[in-house]
Coordinates of C-alpha atoms in Angstrom, one line a residue:
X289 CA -46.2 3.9 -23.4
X290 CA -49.4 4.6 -24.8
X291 CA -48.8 3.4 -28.4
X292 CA -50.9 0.9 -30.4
X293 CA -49.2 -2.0 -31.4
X294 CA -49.0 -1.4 -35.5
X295 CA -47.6 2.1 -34.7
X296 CA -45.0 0.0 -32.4
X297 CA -44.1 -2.5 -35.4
X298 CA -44.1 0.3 -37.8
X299 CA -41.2 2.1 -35.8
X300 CA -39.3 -1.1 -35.0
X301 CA -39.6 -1.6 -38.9
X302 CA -38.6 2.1 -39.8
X303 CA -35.2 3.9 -40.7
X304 CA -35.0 6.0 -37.4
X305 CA -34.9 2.6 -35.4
X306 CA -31.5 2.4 -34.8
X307 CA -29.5 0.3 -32.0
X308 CA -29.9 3.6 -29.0
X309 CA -33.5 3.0 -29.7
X310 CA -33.5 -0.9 -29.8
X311 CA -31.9 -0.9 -26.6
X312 CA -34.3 1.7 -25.1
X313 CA -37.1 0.2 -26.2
X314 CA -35.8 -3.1 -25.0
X315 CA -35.7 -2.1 -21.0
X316 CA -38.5 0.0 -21.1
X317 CA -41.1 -2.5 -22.8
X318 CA -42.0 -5.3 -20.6
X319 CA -44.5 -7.2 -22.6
X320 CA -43.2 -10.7 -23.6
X321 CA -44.6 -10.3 -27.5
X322 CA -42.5 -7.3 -27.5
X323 CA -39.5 -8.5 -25.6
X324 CA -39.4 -11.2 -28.2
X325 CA -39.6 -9.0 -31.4
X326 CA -37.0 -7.2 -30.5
X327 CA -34.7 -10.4 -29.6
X328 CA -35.1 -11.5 -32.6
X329 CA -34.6 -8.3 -34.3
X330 CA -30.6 -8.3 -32.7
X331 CA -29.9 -11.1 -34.8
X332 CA -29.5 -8.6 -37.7
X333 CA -28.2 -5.9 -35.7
X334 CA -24.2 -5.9 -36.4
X335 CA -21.9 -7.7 -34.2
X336 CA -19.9 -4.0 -33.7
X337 CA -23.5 -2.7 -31.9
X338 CA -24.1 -5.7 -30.0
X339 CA -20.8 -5.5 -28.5
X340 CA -21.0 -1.4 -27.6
X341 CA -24.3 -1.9 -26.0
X342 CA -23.3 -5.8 -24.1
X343 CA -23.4 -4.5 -20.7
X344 CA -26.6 -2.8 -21.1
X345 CA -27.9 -6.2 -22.8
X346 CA -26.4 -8.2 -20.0
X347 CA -28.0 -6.2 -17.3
X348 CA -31.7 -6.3 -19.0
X349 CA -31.0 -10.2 -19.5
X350 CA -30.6 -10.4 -15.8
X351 CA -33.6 -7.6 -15.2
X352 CA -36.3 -9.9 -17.2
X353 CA -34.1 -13.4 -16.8
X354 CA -37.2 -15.1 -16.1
X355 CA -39.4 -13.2 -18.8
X356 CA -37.3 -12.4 -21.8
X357 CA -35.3 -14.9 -24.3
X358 CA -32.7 -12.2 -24.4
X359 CA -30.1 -14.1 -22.2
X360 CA -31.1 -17.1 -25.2
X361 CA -29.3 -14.6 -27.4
X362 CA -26.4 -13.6 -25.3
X363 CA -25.6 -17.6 -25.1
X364 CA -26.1 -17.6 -28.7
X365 CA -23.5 -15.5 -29.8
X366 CA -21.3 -16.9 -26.8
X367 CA -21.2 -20.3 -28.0
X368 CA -20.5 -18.8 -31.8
X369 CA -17.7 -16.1 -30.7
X370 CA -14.9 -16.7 -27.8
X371 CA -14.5 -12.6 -27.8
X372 CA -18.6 -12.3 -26.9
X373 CA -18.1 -15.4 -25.0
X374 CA -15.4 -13.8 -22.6
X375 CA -17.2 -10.5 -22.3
X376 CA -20.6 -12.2 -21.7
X377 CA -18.8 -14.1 -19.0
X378 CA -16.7 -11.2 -17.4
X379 CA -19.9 -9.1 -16.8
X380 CA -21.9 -11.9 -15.3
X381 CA -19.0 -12.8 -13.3
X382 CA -19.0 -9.1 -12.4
X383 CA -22.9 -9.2 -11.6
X384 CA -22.3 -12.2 -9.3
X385 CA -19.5 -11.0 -7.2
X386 CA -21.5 -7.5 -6.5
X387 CA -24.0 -10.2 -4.2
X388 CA -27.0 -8.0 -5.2
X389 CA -30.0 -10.6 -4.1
X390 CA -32.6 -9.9 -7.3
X391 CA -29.4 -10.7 -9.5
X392 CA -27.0 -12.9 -8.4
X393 CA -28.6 -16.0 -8.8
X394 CA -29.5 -15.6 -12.8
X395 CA -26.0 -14.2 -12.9
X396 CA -24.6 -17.4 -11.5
X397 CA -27.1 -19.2 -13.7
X398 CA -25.8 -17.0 -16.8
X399 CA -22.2 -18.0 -15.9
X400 CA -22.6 -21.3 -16.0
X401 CA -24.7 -21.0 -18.9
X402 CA -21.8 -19.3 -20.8
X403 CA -19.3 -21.8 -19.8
X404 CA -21.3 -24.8 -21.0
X405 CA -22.0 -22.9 -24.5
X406 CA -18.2 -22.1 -25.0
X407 CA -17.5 -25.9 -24.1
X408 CA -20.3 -27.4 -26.7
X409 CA -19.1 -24.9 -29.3
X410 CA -15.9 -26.2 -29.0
X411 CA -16.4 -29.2 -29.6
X412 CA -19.1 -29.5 -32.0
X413 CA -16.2 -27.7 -34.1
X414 CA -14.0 -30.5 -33.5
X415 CA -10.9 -28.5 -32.2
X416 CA -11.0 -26.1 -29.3
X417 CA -8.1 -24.7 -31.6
X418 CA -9.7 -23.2 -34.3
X419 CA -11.2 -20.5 -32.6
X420 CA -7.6 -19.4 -31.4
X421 CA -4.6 -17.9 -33.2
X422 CA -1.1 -18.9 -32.3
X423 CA 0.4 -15.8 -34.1
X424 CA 2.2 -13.6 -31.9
X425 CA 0.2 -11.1 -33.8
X426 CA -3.0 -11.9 -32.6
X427 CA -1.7 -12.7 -29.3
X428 CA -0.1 -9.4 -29.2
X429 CA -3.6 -7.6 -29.8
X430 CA -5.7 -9.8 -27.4
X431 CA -3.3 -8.0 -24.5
X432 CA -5.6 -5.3 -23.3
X433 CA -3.8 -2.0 -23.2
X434 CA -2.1 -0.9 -20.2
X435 CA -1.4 -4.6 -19.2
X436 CA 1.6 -7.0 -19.9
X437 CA 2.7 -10.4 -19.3
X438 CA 5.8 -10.7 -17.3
X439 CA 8.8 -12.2 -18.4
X440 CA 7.8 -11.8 -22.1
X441 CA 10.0 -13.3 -25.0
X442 CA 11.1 -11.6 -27.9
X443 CA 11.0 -14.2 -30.3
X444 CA 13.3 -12.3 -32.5
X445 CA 16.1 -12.0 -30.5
X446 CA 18.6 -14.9 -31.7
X447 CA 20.2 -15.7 -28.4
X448 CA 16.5 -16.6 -27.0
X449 CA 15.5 -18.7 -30.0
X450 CA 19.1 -20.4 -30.2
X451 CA 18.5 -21.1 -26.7
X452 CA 15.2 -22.4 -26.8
X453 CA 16.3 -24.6 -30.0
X454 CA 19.3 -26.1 -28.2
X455 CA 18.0 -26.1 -25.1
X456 CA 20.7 -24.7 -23.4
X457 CA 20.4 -20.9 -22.0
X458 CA 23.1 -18.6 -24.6
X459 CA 26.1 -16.5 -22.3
X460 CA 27.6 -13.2 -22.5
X461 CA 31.5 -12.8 -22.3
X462 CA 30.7 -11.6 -19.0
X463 CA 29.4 -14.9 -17.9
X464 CA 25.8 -13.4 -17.4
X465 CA 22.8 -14.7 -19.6
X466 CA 22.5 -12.4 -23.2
X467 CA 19.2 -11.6 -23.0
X468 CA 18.1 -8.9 -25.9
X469 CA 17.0 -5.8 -25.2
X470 CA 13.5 -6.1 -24.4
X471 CA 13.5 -10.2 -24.1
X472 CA 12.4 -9.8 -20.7
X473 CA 10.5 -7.5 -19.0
X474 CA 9.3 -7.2 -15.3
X475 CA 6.1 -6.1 -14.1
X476 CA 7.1 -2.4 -14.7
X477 CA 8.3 -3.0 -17.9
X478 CA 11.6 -2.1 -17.5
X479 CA 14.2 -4.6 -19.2

């Protein structure tokens, strides 16, 4: 691209840069001064972009893993958010088990990478807990959609939390286990 630098900075610093171009202008730009700028510059962009654009941001950290500090940022915001830090992790796993020689080893390196920052975020917070909810709630929307857990309680079915209190399992007249509709499910959902 023929440009002259201050014209480059002026777009990067104008309205009409938006994230499509950031990322464009992220692969296609090899110079490190560049590359760097607009590193930085993702630090502002809002955590909503970043995570529409990740697997393009994942592969161009693996493209330039040895030029660019983008993979720096990817770490960063794994070590500060478990959901970036399980994406992050799922696409380099992803890169590393396609065994495609110019990317396979920085994606191993990336993986390992993620784990450690997930591990040192944890505990410079002091609890691994904090970052996770034990509402059913939040458990409930951290199930991807068109998946489910087998053998799934329904915590507001009385037989099942009498029977977890007491410890005993609750029975039907029949002699069978009362199970409420929907306690249990199987792996085609069917109760």
């Amino acid at each position: 691209m023929g440009m002259k630098s201050g014209s480059l900075l002026r777009l990067f610093q104008s309205e009409y840069f938006d994230a499509h171009l950031h990322m464009t202008y992220l692969l296609r730009m090899e110079q490190s001064g560049v590359q760097d700028y607009l590193v930085n510059e993702l630090y502002k962009m809002e955590d909503d972009d970043v995570d529409f654009y990740l697997p393009q941001l994942c592969q161009v950290a693996l493209l330039r893993y040895n030029t660019s500090s983008l993979h720096r940022f990817l770490l960063d915001k794994a070590s500060r958010s478990m959901h970036f830090a399980l994406r992050i992790h799922w696409m380099m796993q992803s890169f590393v088990e396609d065994r495609l020689p110019e990317l396979s080893e920085s994606a191993l390196a990336m993986v390992n990478a993620c784990e450690t920052a997930v591990v040192n975020s944890a505990a410079q917070d002091g609890t691994a807990g904090s970052r996770r909810s034990s509402a059913p709630e939040a458990e409930a929307e951290q199930q991807p959609v068109g998946h489910s857990n087998s053998f799934r309680r329904n915590s507001s079915c009385p037989e099942l939390r009498t029977a977890d209190a007491g410890g005993a399992s609750a029975s039907n007249a029949d002699g069978g286990d009362a199970l409420c509709e929907g306690s249990v499910t199987d792996e085609e959902g069917m109760a």
